[in-house]
mmCIF file of C-alpha atoms in Angstrom:
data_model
loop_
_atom_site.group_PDB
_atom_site.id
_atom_site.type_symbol
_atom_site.label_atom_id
_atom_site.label_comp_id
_atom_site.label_asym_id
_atom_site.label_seq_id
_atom_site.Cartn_x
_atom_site.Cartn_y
_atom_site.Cartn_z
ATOM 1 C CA UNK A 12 2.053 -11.738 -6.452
ATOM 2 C CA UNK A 13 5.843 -12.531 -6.608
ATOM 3 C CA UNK A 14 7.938 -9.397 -7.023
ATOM 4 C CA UNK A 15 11.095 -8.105 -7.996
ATOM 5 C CA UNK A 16 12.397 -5.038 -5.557
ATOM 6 C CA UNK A 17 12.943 -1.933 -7.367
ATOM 7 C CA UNK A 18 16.693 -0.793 -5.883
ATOM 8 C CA UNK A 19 17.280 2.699 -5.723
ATOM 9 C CA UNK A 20 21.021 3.283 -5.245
ATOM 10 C CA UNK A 21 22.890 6.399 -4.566
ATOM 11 C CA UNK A 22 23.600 8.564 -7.220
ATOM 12 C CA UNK A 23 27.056 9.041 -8.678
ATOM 13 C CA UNK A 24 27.586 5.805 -7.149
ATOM 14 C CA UNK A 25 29.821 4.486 -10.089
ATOM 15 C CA UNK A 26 33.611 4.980 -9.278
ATOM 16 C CA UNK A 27 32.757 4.167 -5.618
ATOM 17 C CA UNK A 28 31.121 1.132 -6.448
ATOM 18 C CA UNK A 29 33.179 -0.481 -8.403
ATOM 19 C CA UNK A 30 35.699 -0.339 -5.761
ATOM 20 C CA UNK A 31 33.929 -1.728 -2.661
ATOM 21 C CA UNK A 32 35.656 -4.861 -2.334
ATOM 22 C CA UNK A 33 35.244 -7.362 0.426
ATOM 23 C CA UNK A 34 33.905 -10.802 0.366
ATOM 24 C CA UNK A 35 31.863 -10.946 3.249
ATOM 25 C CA UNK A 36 27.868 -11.453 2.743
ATOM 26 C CA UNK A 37 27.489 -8.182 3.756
ATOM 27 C CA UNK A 38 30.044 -6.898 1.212
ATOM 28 C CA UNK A 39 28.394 -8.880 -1.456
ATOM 29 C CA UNK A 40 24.985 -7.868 -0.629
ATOM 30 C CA UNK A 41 26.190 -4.222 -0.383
ATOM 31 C CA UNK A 42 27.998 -4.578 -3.901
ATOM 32 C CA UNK A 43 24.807 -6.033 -5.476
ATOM 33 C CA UNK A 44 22.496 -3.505 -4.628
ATOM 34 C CA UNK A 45 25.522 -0.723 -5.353
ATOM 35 C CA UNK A 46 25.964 -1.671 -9.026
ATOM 36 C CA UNK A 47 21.927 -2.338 -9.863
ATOM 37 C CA UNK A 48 21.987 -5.972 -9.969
ATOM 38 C CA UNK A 49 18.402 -6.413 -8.317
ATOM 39 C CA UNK A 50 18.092 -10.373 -9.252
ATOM 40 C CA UNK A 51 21.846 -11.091 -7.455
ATOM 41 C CA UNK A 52 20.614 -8.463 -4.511
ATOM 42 C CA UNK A 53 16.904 -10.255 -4.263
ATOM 43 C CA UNK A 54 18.868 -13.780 -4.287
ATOM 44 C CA UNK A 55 21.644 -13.005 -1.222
ATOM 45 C CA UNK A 56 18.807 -10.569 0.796
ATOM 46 C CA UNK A 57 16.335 -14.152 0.654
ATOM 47 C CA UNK A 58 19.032 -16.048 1.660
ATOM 48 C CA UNK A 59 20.443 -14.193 4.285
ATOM 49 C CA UNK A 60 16.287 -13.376 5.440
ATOM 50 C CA UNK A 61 15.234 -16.843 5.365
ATOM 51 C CA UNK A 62 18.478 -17.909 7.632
ATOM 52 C CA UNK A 63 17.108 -15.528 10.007
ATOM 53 C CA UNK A 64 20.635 -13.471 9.457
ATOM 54 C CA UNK A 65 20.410 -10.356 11.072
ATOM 55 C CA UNK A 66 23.232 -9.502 11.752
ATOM 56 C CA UNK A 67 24.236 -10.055 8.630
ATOM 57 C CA UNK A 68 22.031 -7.330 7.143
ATOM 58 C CA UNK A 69 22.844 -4.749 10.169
ATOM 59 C CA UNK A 70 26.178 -4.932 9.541
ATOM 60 C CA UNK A 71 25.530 -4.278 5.640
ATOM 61 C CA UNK A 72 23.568 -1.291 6.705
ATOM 62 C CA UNK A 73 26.466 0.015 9.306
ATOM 63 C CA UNK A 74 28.951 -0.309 6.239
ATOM 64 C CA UNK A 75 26.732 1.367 3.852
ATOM 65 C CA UNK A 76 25.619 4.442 6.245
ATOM 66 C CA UNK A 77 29.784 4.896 6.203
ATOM 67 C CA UNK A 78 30.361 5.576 2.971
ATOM 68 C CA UNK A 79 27.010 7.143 1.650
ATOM 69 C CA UNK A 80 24.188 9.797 2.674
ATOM 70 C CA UNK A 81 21.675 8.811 4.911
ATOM 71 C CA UNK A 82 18.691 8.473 1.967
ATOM 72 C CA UNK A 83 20.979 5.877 0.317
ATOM 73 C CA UNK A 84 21.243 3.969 3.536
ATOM 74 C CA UNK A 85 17.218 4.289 3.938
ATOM 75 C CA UNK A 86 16.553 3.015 0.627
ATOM 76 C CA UNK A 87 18.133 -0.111 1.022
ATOM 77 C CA UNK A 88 17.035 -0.098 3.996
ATOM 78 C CA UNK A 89 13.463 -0.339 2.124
ATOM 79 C CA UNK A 90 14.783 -2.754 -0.204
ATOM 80 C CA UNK A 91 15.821 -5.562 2.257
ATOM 81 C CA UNK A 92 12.309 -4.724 4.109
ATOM 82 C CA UNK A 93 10.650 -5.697 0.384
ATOM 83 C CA UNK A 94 12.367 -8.693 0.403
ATOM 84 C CA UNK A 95 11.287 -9.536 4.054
ATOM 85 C CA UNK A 96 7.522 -9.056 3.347
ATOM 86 C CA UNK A 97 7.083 -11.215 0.689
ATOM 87 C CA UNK A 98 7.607 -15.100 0.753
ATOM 88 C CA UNK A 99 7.601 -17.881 -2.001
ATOM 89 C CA UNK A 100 8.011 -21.443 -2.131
ATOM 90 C CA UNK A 101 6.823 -22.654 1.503
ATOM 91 C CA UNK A 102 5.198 -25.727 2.063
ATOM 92 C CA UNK A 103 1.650 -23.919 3.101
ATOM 93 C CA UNK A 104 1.449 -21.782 0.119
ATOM 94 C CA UNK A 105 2.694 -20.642 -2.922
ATOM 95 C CA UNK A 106 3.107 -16.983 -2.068
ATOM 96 C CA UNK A 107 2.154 -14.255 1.367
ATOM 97 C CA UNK A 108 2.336 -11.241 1.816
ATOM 98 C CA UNK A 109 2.011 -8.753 4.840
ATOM 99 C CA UNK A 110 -0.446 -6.583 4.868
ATOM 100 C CA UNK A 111 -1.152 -3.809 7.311
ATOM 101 C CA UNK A 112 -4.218 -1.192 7.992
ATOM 102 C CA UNK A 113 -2.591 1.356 9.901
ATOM 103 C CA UNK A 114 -5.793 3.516 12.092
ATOM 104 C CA UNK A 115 -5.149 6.883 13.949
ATOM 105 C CA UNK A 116 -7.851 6.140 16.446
ATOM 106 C CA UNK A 117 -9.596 9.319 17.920
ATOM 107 C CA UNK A 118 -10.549 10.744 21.553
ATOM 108 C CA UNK A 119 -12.333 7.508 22.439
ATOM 109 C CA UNK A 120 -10.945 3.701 22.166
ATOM 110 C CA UNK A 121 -10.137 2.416 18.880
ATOM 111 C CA UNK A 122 -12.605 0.465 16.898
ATOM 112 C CA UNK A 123 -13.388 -3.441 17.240
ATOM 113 C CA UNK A 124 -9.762 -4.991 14.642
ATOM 114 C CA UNK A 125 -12.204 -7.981 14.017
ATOM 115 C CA UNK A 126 -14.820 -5.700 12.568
ATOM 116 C CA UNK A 127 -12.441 -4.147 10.435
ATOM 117 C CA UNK A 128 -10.520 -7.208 9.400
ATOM 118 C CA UNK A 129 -13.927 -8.630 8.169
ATOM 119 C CA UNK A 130 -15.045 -6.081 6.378
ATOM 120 C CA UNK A 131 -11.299 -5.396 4.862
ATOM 121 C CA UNK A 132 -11.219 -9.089 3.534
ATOM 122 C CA UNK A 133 -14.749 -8.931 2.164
ATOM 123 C CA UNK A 134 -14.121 -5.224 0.619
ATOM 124 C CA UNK A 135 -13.256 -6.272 -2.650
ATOM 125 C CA UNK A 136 -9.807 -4.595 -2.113
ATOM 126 C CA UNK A 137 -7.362 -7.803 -2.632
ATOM 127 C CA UNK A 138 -7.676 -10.137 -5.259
ATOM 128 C CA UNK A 139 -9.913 -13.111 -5.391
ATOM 129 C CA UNK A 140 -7.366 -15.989 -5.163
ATOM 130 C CA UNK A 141 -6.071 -14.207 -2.021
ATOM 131 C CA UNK A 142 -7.079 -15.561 1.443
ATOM 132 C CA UNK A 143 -6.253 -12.761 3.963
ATOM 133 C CA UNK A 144 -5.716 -13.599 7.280
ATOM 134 C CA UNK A 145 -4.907 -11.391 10.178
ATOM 135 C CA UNK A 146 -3.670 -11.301 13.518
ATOM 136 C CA UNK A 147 -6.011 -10.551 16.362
ATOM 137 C CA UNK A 148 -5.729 -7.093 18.335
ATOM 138 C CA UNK A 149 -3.808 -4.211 17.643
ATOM 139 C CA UNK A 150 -0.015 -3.931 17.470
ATOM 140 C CA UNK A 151 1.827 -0.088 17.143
ATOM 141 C CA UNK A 152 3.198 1.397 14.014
ATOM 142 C CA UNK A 153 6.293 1.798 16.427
ATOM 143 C CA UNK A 154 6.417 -1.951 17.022
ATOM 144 C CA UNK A 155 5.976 -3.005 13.176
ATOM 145 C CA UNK A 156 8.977 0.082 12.184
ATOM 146 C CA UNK A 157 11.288 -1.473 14.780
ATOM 147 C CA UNK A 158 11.477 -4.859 13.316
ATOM 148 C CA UNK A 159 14.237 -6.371 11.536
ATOM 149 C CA UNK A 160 13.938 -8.223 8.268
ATOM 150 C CA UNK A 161 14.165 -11.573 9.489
ATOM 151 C CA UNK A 162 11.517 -10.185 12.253
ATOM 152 C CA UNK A 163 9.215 -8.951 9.187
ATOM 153 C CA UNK A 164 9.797 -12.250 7.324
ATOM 154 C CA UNK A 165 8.698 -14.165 11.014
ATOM 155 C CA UNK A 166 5.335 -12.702 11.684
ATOM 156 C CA UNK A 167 4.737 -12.659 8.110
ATOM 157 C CA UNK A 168 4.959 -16.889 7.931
ATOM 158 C CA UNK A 169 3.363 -16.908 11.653
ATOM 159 C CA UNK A 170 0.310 -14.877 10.324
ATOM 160 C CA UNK A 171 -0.046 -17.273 7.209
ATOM 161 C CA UNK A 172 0.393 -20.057 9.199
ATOM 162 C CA UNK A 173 -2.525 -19.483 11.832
ATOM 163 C CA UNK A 174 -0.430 -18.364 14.498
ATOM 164 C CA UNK A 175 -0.024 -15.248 16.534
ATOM 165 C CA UNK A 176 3.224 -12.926 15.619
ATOM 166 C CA UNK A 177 5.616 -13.488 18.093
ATOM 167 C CA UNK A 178 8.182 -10.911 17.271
ATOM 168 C CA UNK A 179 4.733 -8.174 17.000
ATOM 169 C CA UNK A 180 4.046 -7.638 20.853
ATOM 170 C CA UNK A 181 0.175 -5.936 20.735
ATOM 171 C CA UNK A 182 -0.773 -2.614 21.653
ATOM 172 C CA UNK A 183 -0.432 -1.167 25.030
ATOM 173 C CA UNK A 184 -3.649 -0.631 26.311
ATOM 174 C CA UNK A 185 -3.519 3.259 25.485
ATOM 175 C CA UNK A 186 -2.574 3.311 22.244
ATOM 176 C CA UNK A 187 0.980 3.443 20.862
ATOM 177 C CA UNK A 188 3.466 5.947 19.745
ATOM 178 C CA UNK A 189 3.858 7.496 16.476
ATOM 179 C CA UNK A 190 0.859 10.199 17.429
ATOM 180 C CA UNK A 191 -1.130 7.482 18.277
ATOM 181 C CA UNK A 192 -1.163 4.903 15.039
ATOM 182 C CA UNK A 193 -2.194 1.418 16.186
ATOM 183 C CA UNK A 194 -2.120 -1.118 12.601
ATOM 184 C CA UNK A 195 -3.976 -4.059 12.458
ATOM 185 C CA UNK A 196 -1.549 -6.708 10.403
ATOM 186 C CA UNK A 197 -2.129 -9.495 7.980
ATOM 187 C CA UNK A 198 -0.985 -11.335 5.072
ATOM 188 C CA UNK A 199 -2.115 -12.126 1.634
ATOM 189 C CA UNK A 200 -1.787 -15.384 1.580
ATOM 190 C CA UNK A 201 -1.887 -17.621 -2.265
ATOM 191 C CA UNK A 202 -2.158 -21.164 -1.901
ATOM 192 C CA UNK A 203 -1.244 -22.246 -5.165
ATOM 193 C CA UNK A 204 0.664 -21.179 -8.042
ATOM 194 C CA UNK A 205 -1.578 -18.950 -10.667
ATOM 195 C CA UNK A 206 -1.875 -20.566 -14.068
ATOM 196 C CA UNK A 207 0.524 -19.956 -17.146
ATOM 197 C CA UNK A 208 -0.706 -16.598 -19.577
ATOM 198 C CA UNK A 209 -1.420 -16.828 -22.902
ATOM 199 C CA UNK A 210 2.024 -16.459 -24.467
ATOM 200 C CA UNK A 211 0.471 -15.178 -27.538
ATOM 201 C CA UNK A 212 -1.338 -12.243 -25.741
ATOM 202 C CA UNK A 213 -0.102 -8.454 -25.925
ATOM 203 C CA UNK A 214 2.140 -8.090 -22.977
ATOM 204 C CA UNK A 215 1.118 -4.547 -22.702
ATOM 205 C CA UNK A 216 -2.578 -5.522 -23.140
ATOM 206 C CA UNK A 217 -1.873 -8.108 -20.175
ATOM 207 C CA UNK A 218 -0.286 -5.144 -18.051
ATOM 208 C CA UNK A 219 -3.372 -2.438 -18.893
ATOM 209 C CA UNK A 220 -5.553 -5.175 -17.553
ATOM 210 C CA UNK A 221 -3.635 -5.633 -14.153
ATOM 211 C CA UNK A 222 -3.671 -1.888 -13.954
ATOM 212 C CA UNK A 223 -7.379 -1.504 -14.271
ATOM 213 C CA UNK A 224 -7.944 -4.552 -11.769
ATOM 214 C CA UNK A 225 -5.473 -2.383 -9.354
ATOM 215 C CA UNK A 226 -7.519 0.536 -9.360
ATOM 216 C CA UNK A 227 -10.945 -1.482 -8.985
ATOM 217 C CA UNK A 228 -9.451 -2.768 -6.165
ATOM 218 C CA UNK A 229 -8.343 0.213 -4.572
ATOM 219 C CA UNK A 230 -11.613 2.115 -5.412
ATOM 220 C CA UNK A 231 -13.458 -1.108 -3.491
ATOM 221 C CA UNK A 232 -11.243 -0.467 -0.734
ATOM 222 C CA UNK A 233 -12.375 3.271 -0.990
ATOM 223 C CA UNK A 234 -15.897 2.775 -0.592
ATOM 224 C CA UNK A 235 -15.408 0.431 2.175
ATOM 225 C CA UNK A 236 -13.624 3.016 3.881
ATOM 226 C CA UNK A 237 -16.324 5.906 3.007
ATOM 227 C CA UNK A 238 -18.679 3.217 4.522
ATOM 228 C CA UNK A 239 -17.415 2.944 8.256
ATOM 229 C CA UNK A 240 -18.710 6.424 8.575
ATOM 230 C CA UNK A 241 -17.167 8.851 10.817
ATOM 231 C CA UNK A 242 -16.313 6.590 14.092
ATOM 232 C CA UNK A 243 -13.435 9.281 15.513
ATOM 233 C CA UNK A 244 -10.655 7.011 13.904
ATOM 234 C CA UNK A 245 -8.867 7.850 10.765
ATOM 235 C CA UNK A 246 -8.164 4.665 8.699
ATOM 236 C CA UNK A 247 -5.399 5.099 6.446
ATOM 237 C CA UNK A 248 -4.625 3.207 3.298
ATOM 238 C CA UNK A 249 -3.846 -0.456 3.705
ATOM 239 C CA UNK A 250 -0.031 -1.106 2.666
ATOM 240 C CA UNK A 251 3.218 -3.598 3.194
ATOM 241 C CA UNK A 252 5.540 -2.690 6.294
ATOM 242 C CA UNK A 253 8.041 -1.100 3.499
ATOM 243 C CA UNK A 254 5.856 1.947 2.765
ATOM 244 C CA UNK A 255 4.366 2.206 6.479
ATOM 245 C CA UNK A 256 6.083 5.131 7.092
ATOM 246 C CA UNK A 257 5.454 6.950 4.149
ATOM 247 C CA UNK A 258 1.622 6.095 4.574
ATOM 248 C CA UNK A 259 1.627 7.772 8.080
ATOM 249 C CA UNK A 260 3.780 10.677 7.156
ATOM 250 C CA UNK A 261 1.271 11.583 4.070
ATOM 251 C CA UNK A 262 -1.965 10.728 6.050
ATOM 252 C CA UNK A 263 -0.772 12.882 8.903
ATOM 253 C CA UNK A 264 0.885 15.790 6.900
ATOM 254 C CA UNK A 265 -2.426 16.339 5.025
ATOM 255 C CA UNK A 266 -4.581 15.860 8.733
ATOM 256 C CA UNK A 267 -3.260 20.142 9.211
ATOM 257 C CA UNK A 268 -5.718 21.269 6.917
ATOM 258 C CA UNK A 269 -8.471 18.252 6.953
ATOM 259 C CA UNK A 270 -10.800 20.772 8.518
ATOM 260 C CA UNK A 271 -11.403 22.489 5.133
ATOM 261 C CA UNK A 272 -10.327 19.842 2.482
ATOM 262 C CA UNK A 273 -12.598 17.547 4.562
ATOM 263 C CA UNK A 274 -15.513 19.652 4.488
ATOM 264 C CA UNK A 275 -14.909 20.080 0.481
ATOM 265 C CA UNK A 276 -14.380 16.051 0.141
ATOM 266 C CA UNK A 277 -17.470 14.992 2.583
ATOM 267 C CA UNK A 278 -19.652 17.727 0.410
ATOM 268 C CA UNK A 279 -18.280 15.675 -3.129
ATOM 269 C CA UNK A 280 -18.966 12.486 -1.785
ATOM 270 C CA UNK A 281 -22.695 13.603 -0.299
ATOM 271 C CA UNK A 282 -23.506 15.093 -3.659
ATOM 272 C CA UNK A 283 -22.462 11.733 -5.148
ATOM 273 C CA UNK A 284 -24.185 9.150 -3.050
ATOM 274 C CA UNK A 285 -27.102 11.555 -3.431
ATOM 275 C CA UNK A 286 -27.095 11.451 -7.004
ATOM 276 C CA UNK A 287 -26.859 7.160 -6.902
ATOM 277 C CA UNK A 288 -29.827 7.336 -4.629
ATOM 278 C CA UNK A 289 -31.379 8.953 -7.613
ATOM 279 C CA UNK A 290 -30.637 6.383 -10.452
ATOM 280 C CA UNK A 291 -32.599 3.726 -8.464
ATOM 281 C CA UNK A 292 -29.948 1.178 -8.694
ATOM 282 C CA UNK A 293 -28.665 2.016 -12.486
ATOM 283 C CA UNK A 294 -24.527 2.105 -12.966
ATOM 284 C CA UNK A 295 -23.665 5.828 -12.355
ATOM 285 C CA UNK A 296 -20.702 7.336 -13.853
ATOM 286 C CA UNK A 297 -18.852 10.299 -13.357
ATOM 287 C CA UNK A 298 -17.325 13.474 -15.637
ATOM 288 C CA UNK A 299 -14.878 15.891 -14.488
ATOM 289 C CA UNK A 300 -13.683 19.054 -15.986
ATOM 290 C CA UNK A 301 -11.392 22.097 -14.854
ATOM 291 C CA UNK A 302 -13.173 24.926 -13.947
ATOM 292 C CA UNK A 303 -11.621 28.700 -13.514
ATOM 293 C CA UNK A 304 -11.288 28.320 -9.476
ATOM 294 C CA UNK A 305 -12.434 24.407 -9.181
ATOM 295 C CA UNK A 306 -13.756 21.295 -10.508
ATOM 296 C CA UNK A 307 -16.961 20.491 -12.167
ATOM 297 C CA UNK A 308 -18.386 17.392 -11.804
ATOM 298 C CA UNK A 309 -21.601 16.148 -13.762
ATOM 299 C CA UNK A 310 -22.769 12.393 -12.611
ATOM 300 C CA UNK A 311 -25.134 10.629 -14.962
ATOM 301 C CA UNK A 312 -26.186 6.657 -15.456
ATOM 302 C CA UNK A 313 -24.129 4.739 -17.427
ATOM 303 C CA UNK A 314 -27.164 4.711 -20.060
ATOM 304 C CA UNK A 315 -26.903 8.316 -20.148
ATOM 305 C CA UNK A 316 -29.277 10.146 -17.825
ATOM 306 C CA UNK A 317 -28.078 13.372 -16.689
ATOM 307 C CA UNK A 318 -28.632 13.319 -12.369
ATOM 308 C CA UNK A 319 -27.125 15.891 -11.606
ATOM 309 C CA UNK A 320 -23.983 18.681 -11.791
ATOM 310 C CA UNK A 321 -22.315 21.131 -9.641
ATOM 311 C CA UNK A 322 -18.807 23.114 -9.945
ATOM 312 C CA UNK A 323 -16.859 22.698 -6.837
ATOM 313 C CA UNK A 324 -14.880 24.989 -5.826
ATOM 314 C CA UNK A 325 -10.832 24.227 -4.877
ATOM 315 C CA UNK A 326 -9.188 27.809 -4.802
ATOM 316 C CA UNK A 327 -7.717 28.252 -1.389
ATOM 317 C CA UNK A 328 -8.564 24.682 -0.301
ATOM 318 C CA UNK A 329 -5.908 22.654 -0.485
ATOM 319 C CA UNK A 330 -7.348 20.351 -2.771
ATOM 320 C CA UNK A 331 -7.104 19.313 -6.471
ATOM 321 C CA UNK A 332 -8.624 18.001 -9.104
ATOM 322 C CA UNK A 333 -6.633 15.160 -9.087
ATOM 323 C CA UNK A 334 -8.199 14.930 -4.792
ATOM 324 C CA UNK A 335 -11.639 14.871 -6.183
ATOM 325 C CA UNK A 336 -11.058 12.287 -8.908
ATOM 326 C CA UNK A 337 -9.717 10.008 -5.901
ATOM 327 C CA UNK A 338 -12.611 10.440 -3.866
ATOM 328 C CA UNK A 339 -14.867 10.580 -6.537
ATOM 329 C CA UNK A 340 -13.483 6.851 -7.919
ATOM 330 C CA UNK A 341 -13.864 5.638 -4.392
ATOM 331 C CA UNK A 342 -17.524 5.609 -5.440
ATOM 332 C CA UNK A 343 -18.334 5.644 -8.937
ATOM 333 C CA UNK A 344 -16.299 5.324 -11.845
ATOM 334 C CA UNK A 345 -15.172 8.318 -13.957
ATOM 335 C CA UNK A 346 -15.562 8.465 -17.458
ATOM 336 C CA UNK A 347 -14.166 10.309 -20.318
ATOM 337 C CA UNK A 348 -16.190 12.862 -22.252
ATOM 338 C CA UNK A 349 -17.256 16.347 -21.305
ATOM 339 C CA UNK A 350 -18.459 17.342 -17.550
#
């Protein structure tokens, strides 16, 4: 739903910002996000986005990447690509936004986007009032990372709308660059505004419950993944063009030792559908507990039926505990109380 960016200037910005005068959009926009003023830097970065004002924003980057380090100048950057994702307000909804599966397809051609858009949308993994759409075919991670905000902001209202992205040209027909990561892009789109809350309610009651709806969502969107089986393509995690790159570098970093982590992780998740087969469609839970060496991991029915237990073993893996209790949510949920 709506959201506020979450700026991340430069440290030791203070005496510096203060003094970056001008009175240019640019200037302003820079001087907004400088001194931490995310509601004047979310109001200019709309405008200037929805005017289709990119050169406007470039030259706010060019005068930024002057004066500070080149992590600053990434993270806003990031920030103006938040604001480009998300849209509020238009006449055919309330609120969109983009949504992207990035794949790593493997040695053969990569796998039918219509199957996968289906079964995304139907996964459980977005919430109920959402109606995903997506574009049809494959673009490139390279083409999504090259386009400017107003570009984001373009496909993202073409996608809601029923149309094909204009500024996304798809995939060549071998694939793209960026070792090969093809992304299948959508948006979340919200047709009308959600009701009012319960002003009386516990704020931090209200905020528990989102974060618990989060993480069924994301470990739906786990066990659809676990359930395309292994087709030769790597699906990574679905996510908005802002944190593309970090979803590729992660996915990719960790593919150096998926030989042996993956061999661990398929073994946790085999010993776990095997023990579900077991409780003859009864809820199954799951305990973990630290091990000298591993992880031991005991799953029962919710009612309390012991199925079965094994220690895993993580020493000179890789992997964590904290690895296991990802894969192991993808499936069942994980309880408190002893393994």
């Amino acid at each position: 739903m709506p959201r506020k960016t979450n700026h991340a200037p430069p440290p030791g910005r203070g005496s510096r910002a203060k003094g970056a005068g001008g009175s240019t959009p640019a200037d302003r926009l820079i001087r907004a996000w400088l001194v931490g003023d995310g509601d004047a830097f979310d109001d200019l970065a709309e405008e200037l986005i929805a005017g289709g004002r990119d050169g406007v924003l470039a030259a706010a980057v060019r005068k930024l990447s002057e004066r500070y380090e080149e992590d600053a100048v990434e993270d806003f950057a990031d920030d103006l690509a938040e604001v480009a994702e998300a849209a509020e307000g238009q006449r055919e909804f309330d609120f969109a936004s983009l949504v992207l599966l990035p794949v790593v397809p493997g040695g053969g051609p990569p796998p039918d986007p219509a199957r996968l858009a289906g079964g995304l949308a139907a996964s459980g993994a977005f919430p109920p009032e959402a109606e995903p759409a997506f574009a049809a075919g494959w673009s490139t991670a390279e083409a999504v990372r090259a386009l400017s905000p107003c570009a984001v902001r373009r496909v993202l209202l073409d996608i809601a709308g029923g149309r094909p992205p204009a500024d996304l040209p798809p995939a060549p027909s071998g694939g793209g660059a960026d070792g090969g990561v093809l992304v299948l892009a959508g948006a979340l789109v919200f047709r009308t505004e959600p009701p009012e809350g319960d002003a009386d309610l516990d704020p931090e009651a209200l905020d528990a419950a989102e974060e618990a709806r989060d993480r069924e969502r994301m470990a739906a969107f786990e066990r659809w993944r676990a359930s395309l089986g292994p087709e030769g393509a790597r699906v990574l995690p679905f996510c908005p063009p802002s944190a593309l790159a970090y979803e590729i570098d992660a996915s990719l970093d960790g593919a150096a030792s998926d030989d042996d982590d993956g061999a661990t992780l398929d073994e946790i998740m085999d010993f776990v559908e095997a023990a579900r087969r077991e409780a003859g469609g009864e809820e199954v839970v799951a305990r973990l507990a630290a091990r000298d060496g591993g992880v031991e991991l005991a799953v029962s029915t919710r009612s309390g039926l012991e199925l079965d237990r094994r220690v895993f073993i993580l020493e000179g893996s890789g992997l964590t505990a904290d690895d296991v209790a990802r894969v192991v949510e993808g499936s069942v949920p994980i309880v408190d109380g002893p393994a």
